[in-house]
PDB file of C-alpha atoms in Angstrom:
ATOM      1  CA  MET A 268      -2.691  12.849  66.895  1.00 81.00           C
ATOM      2  CA  THR A 269      -5.768  11.678  68.770  1.00 91.00           C
ATOM      3  CA  THR A 270      -9.258  12.954  69.352  1.00 93.00           C
ATOM      4  CA  ARG A 271     -12.021  11.836  71.628  1.00 95.00           C
ATOM      5  CA  GLY A 272     -15.751  11.516  71.402  1.00 96.00           C
ATOM      6  CA  VAL A 273     -18.857   9.779  72.624  1.00 97.00           C
ATOM      7  CA  LEU A 274     -20.986   7.020  71.151  1.00 98.00           C
ATOM      8  CA  TYR A 275     -24.609   7.213  72.245  1.00 97.00           C
ATOM      9  CA  ILE A 276     -26.742   4.178  71.506  1.00 98.00           C
ATOM     10  CA  HIS A 277     -30.151   5.718  72.194  1.00 97.00           C
ATOM     11  CA  SER A 278     -32.166   2.593  71.437  1.00 97.00           C
ATOM     12  CA  ALA A 279     -31.396  -0.913  70.247  1.00 97.00           C
ATOM     13  CA  PRO A 280     -33.361  -4.154  70.500  1.00 97.00           C
ATOM     14  CA  ARG A 281     -31.841  -6.522  73.085  1.00 96.00           C
ATOM     15  CA  ALA A 282     -30.822  -9.061  70.426  1.00 96.00           C
ATOM     16  CA  LEU A 283     -28.742  -6.398  68.666  1.00 96.00           C
ATOM     17  CA  CYS A 284     -26.732  -5.339  71.746  1.00 97.00           C
ATOM     18  CA  PRO A 285     -23.911  -7.934  71.449  1.00 97.00           C
ATOM     19  CA  HIS A 286     -23.572  -7.163  67.746  1.00 97.00           C
ATOM     20  CA  VAL A 287     -23.169  -3.470  68.550  1.00 97.00           C
ATOM     21  CA  GLU A 288     -20.391  -4.310  71.016  1.00 97.00           C
ATOM     22  CA  TRP A 289     -18.607  -6.458  68.419  1.00 97.00           C
ATOM     23  CA  ALA A 290     -18.878  -3.748  65.766  1.00 97.00           C
ATOM     24  CA  VAL A 291     -17.537  -1.069  68.115  1.00 97.00           C
ATOM     25  CA  ALA A 292     -14.719  -3.359  69.276  1.00 97.00           C
ATOM     26  CA  GLY A 293     -13.774  -3.965  65.646  1.00 96.00           C
ATOM     27  CA  VAL A 294     -13.363  -0.223  65.082  1.00 96.00           C
ATOM     28  CA  LEU A 295     -11.600   0.587  68.368  1.00 96.00           C
ATOM     29  CA  GLY A 296      -9.386  -2.505  68.378  1.00 95.00           C
ATOM     30  CA  VAL A 297     -10.184  -3.394  71.997  1.00 94.00           C
ATOM     31  CA  ARG A 298     -12.794  -5.553  73.722  1.00 95.00           C
ATOM     32  CA  VAL A 299     -16.000  -3.619  74.410  1.00 95.00           C
ATOM     33  CA  SER A 300     -18.583  -4.431  77.059  1.00 95.00           C
ATOM     34  CA  LEU A 301     -21.216  -1.703  77.302  1.00 96.00           C
ATOM     35  CA  ASP A 302     -23.400  -1.056  80.336  1.00 96.00           C
ATOM     36  CA  TRP A 303     -26.841  -1.515  78.764  1.00 97.00           C
ATOM     37  CA  ILE A 304     -29.850  -0.038  80.525  1.00 96.00           C
ATOM     38  CA  ARG A 305     -33.506  -0.059  79.546  1.00 95.00           C
ATOM     39  CA  GLN A 306     -34.650   2.753  77.266  1.00 95.00           C
ATOM     40  CA  PRO A 307     -37.869   4.098  78.808  1.00 93.00           C
ATOM     41  CA  ALA A 308     -38.755   5.973  75.606  1.00 92.00           C
ATOM     42  CA  ALA A 309     -38.905   2.673  73.649  1.00 93.00           C
ATOM     43  CA  PRO A 310     -40.131  -0.369  75.588  1.00 93.00           C
ATOM     44  CA  GLY A 311     -38.109  -3.467  74.730  1.00 94.00           C
ATOM     45  CA  HIS A 312     -35.092  -1.380  73.684  1.00 97.00           C
ATOM     46  CA  TRP A 313     -31.827  -0.701  75.484  1.00 97.00           C
ATOM     47  CA  ARG A 314     -29.394   2.189  75.591  1.00 97.00           C
ATOM     48  CA  ALA A 315     -25.687   2.666  76.324  1.00 97.00           C
ATOM     49  CA  GLU A 316     -22.982   5.316  76.135  1.00 96.00           C
ATOM     50  CA  LEU A 317     -19.281   5.007  75.522  1.00 97.00           C
ATOM     51  CA  SER A 318     -16.630   7.707  75.640  1.00 96.00           C
ATOM     52  CA  TRP A 319     -13.761   6.858  73.331  1.00 96.00           C
ATOM     53  CA  GLN A 320     -10.355   8.170  72.301  1.00 94.00           C
ATOM     54  CA  GLY A 321      -8.724   7.427  68.963  1.00 94.00           C
ATOM     55  CA  GLU A 322      -7.399   8.726  65.692  1.00 94.00           C
ATOM     56  CA  PRO A 323      -9.292  11.388  63.748  1.00 94.00           C
ATOM     57  CA  GLY A 324     -11.857   9.599  61.599  1.00 95.00           C
ATOM     58  CA  THR A 325     -12.847   7.156  64.348  1.00 96.00           C
ATOM     59  CA  ALA A 326     -16.325   8.710  64.595  1.00 97.00           C
ATOM     60  CA  SER A 327     -16.850   8.074  60.890  1.00 97.00           C
ATOM     61  CA  LYS A 328     -15.738   4.468  61.259  1.00 97.00           C
ATOM     62  CA  LEU A 329     -18.059   3.921  64.220  1.00 98.00           C
ATOM     63  CA  ALA A 330     -21.032   5.439  62.368  1.00 97.00           C
ATOM     64  CA  SER A 331     -20.273   3.277  59.331  1.00 96.00           C
ATOM     65  CA  ALA A 332     -19.971   0.117  61.429  1.00 97.00           C
ATOM     66  CA  LEU A 333     -23.445   0.722  62.911  1.00 97.00           C
ATOM     67  CA  ARG A 334     -25.107   2.061  59.778  1.00 92.00           C
ATOM     68  CA  GLY A 335     -26.690  -1.149  58.510  1.00 85.00           C
ATOM     69  CA  TRP A 336     -28.959  -1.787  61.499  1.00 88.00           C
ATOM     70  CA  GLN A 337     -32.279  -0.094  60.815  1.00 85.00           C
ATOM     71  CA  LEU A 338     -33.779  -0.744  64.259  1.00 91.00           C
ATOM     72  CA  MET A 339     -31.234   1.415  66.111  1.00 96.00           C
ATOM     73  CA  ARG A 340     -31.041   5.061  67.065  1.00 97.00           C
ATOM     74  CA  TYR A 341     -27.540   6.342  67.736  1.00 98.00           C
ATOM     75  CA  GLU A 342     -25.202   9.314  67.658  1.00 98.00           C
ATOM     76  CA  VAL A 343     -21.446   9.515  67.420  1.00 98.00           C
ATOM     77  CA  THR A 344     -19.506  12.671  68.185  1.00 97.00           C
ATOM     78  CA  SER A 345     -15.844  13.576  67.988  1.00 97.00           C
ATOM     79  CA  GLU A 346     -14.094  16.674  69.200  1.00 95.00           C
ATOM     80  CA  PRO A 347     -11.955  18.764  66.864  1.00 93.00           C
ATOM     81  CA  CYS A 348      -8.208  18.352  67.151  1.00 91.00           C
ATOM     82  CA  ALA A 349      -5.155  19.934  65.539  1.00 90.00           C
ATOM     83  CA  THR A 350      -5.576  17.900  62.338  1.00 90.00           C
ATOM     84  CA  ALA A 351      -9.358  17.533  62.004  1.00 91.00           C
ATOM     85  CA  GLU A 352     -12.658  19.294  62.582  1.00 93.00           C
ATOM     86  CA  GLY A 353     -15.145  17.771  64.994  1.00 95.00           C
ATOM     87  CA  GLU A 354     -17.963  15.591  63.697  1.00 96.00           C
ATOM     88  CA  ARG A 355     -21.448  14.519  64.636  1.00 97.00           C
ATOM     89  CA  TYR A 356     -23.346  11.573  63.193  1.00 98.00           C
ATOM     90  CA  SER A 357     -26.997  10.958  64.058  1.00 98.00           C
ATOM     91  CA  SER A 358     -29.041   8.009  62.864  1.00 97.00           C
ATOM     92  CA  THR A 359     -32.703   7.055  63.198  1.00 97.00           C
ATOM     93  CA  PRO A 360     -34.733   4.276  61.576  1.00 95.00           C
ATOM     94  CA  THR A 361     -36.995   6.725  59.736  1.00 95.00           C
ATOM     95  CA  LEU A 362     -34.466   9.389  58.681  1.00 96.00           C
ATOM     96  CA  GLY A 363     -31.281   7.409  58.123  1.00 96.00           C
ATOM     97  CA  ILE A 364     -27.922   8.992  58.880  1.00 97.00           C
ATOM     98  CA  PHE A 365     -27.013  12.662  59.275  1.00 97.00           C
ATOM     99  CA  HIS A 366     -23.461  14.004  59.293  1.00 97.00           C
ATOM    100  CA  ALA A 367     -22.238  17.427  60.328  1.00 96.00           C
ATOM    101  CA  VAL A 368     -18.870  19.046  60.823  1.00 96.00           C
ATOM    102  CA  THR A 369     -18.595  20.779  64.197  1.00 95.00           C
ATOM    103  CA  GLY A 370     -16.393  23.571  65.471  1.00 90.00           C
ATOM    104  CA  ILE A 371     -14.551  23.871  68.766  1.00 88.00           C
ATOM    105  CA  HIS A 372     -17.702  24.939  70.609  1.00 88.00           C
ATOM    106  CA  GLY A 373     -19.880  22.177  69.144  1.00 87.00           C
ATOM    107  CA  ASP A 374     -21.588  24.406  66.575  1.00 92.00           C
ATOM    108  CA  ILE A 375     -22.491  22.833  63.249  1.00 95.00           C
ATOM    109  CA  LEU A 376     -20.396  24.267  60.411  1.00 95.00           C
ATOM    110  CA  ILE A 377     -22.213  24.261  57.082  1.00 95.00           C
ATOM    111  CA  PRO A 378     -19.944  24.247  54.015  1.00 93.00           C
ATOM    112  CA  GLU A 379     -20.428  27.043  51.515  1.00 95.00           C
ATOM    113  CA  ASP A 380     -21.350  24.731  48.637  1.00 96.00           C
ATOM    114  CA  ARG A 381     -24.209  23.193  50.641  1.00 95.00           C
ATOM    115  CA  LEU A 382     -25.593  26.650  51.463  1.00 95.00           C
ATOM    116  CA  ARG A 383     -25.352  27.675  47.806  1.00 96.00           C
ATOM    117  CA  ALA A 384     -27.209  24.501  46.740  1.00 95.00           C
ATOM    118  CA  VAL A 385     -30.019  25.218  49.217  1.00 95.00           C
ATOM    119  CA  LEU A 386     -30.339  28.807  47.980  1.00 95.00           C
ATOM    120  CA  LEU A 387     -30.413  27.639  44.379  1.00 95.00           C
ATOM    121  CA  ARG A 388     -33.109  25.033  45.142  1.00 93.00           C
ATOM    122  CA  ALA A 389     -35.175  27.668  46.930  1.00 93.00           C
ATOM    123  CA  ARG A 390     -34.875  30.081  44.001  1.00 93.00           C
ATOM    124  CA  SER A 391     -35.285  27.680  41.097  1.00 94.00           C
ATOM    125  CA  GLU A 392     -37.569  24.955  42.529  1.00 94.00           C
ATOM    126  CA  GLY A 393     -39.431  26.936  45.159  1.00 91.00           C
ATOM    127  CA  ALA A 394     -38.065  24.814  47.998  1.00 89.00           C
ATOM    128  CA  ASP A 395     -38.824  26.071  51.513  1.00 94.00           C
ATOM    129  CA  LEU A 396     -35.573  27.800  52.540  1.00 94.00           C
ATOM    130  CA  GLU A 397     -36.266  27.482  56.258  1.00 95.00           C
ATOM    131  CA  ALA A 398     -36.943  23.746  55.960  1.00 95.00           C
ATOM    132  CA  GLU A 399     -33.807  23.245  53.845  1.00 94.00           C
ATOM    133  CA  ILE A 400     -31.608  25.057  56.368  1.00 96.00           C
ATOM    134  CA  SER A 401     -33.271  23.110  59.162  1.00 96.00           C
ATOM    135  CA  ARG A 402     -32.202  19.860  57.440  1.00 95.00           C
ATOM    136  CA  LEU A 403     -28.640  21.169  57.045  1.00 96.00           C
ATOM    137  CA  LEU A 404     -28.574  21.740  60.811  1.00 96.00           C
ATOM    138  CA  GLY A 405     -29.966  18.255  61.530  1.00 97.00           C
ATOM    139  CA  LYS A 406     -33.180  19.486  63.152  1.00 97.00           C
ATOM    140  CA  PRO A 407     -35.326  16.539  61.988  1.00 97.00           C
ATOM    141  CA  TRP A 408     -32.817  14.157  63.623  1.00 97.00           C
ATOM    142  CA  ASP A 409     -32.682  16.253  66.792  1.00 96.00           C
ATOM    143  CA  ASP A 410     -36.492  16.295  66.964  1.00 96.00           C
ATOM    144  CA  GLU A 411     -36.695  12.502  66.639  1.00 95.00           C
ATOM    145  CA  LEU A 412     -33.815  11.772  69.030  1.00 96.00           C
ATOM    146  CA  GLU A 413     -34.676  14.268  71.785  1.00 95.00           C
ATOM    147  CA  PRO A 414     -37.070  11.975  73.706  1.00 93.00           C
ATOM    148  CA  PHE A 415     -34.381   9.267  73.668  1.00 94.00           C
ATOM    149  CA  ARG A 416     -31.683  11.679  74.845  1.00 91.00           C
ATOM    150  CA  TYR A 417     -33.867  12.950  77.667  1.00 85.00           C
ATOM    151  CA  ALA A 418     -34.700   9.407  78.791  1.00 73.00           C
ATOM    152  CA  GLY A 419     -30.971   8.690  79.104  1.00 57.00           C
ATOM    153  CA  GLU A 420     -30.039  11.537  81.453  1.00 57.00           C
ATOM    154  CA  GLY A 421     -28.012  10.270  84.385  1.00 56.00           C
ATOM    155  CA  ALA A 422     -26.918   7.100  82.583  1.00 54.00           C
ATOM    156  CA  PRO A 423     -23.410   5.813  83.322  1.00 52.00           C
ATOM    157  CA  VAL A 424     -20.652   6.602  80.828  1.00 46.00           C
ATOM    158  CA  ARG A 425     -17.562   4.442  80.401  1.00 49.00           C
ATOM    159  CA  TRP A 426     -14.265   5.669  78.946  1.00 48.00           C
ATOM    160  CA  LEU A 427     -12.526   3.430  76.440  1.00 50.00           C
ATOM    161  CA  HIS A 428      -9.264   4.229  74.684  1.00 51.00           C
ATOM    162  CA  GLN A 429      -8.319   2.976  71.250  1.00 51.00           C
ATOM    163  CA  VAL A 430      -4.991   1.237  71.005  1.00 48.00           C
ATOM    164  CA  VAL A 431      -2.858   3.384  68.661  1.00 44.00           C
TER     165      VAL A 431
END
């Protein structure tokens, strides 16, 4: 069974670009050469996109391979398939990494136990329920990444298939 997704490198310092390609190639099992373009939202940074196809769990492996670099902003998505839900990973230098399960239409699916924990925190600790739900939906990551997404509209996308 395979799924497909997209890796968005929203911003990376130039010196990090070859390391990103090596990390992605290590996960996908094929040589990767991304088409890097300047990121207008962050002078001195570059951006790239890569559409990929692979086994379920590939998005998680890609996000993990890129996780250690604090100067990067990236997102990894995967579509749901017969054996797995879809996923979305978002990462920023200030917020770290966010993970969400997504449904067939791209909606974020929040597990029941996470909703119960937020309700309990709001009741017992006085946490702001709206802010807690906003975090569950990844709004702080969306807010930080939106200028970088917008700056990348019209960028070329390359398809790359994992060898299975």
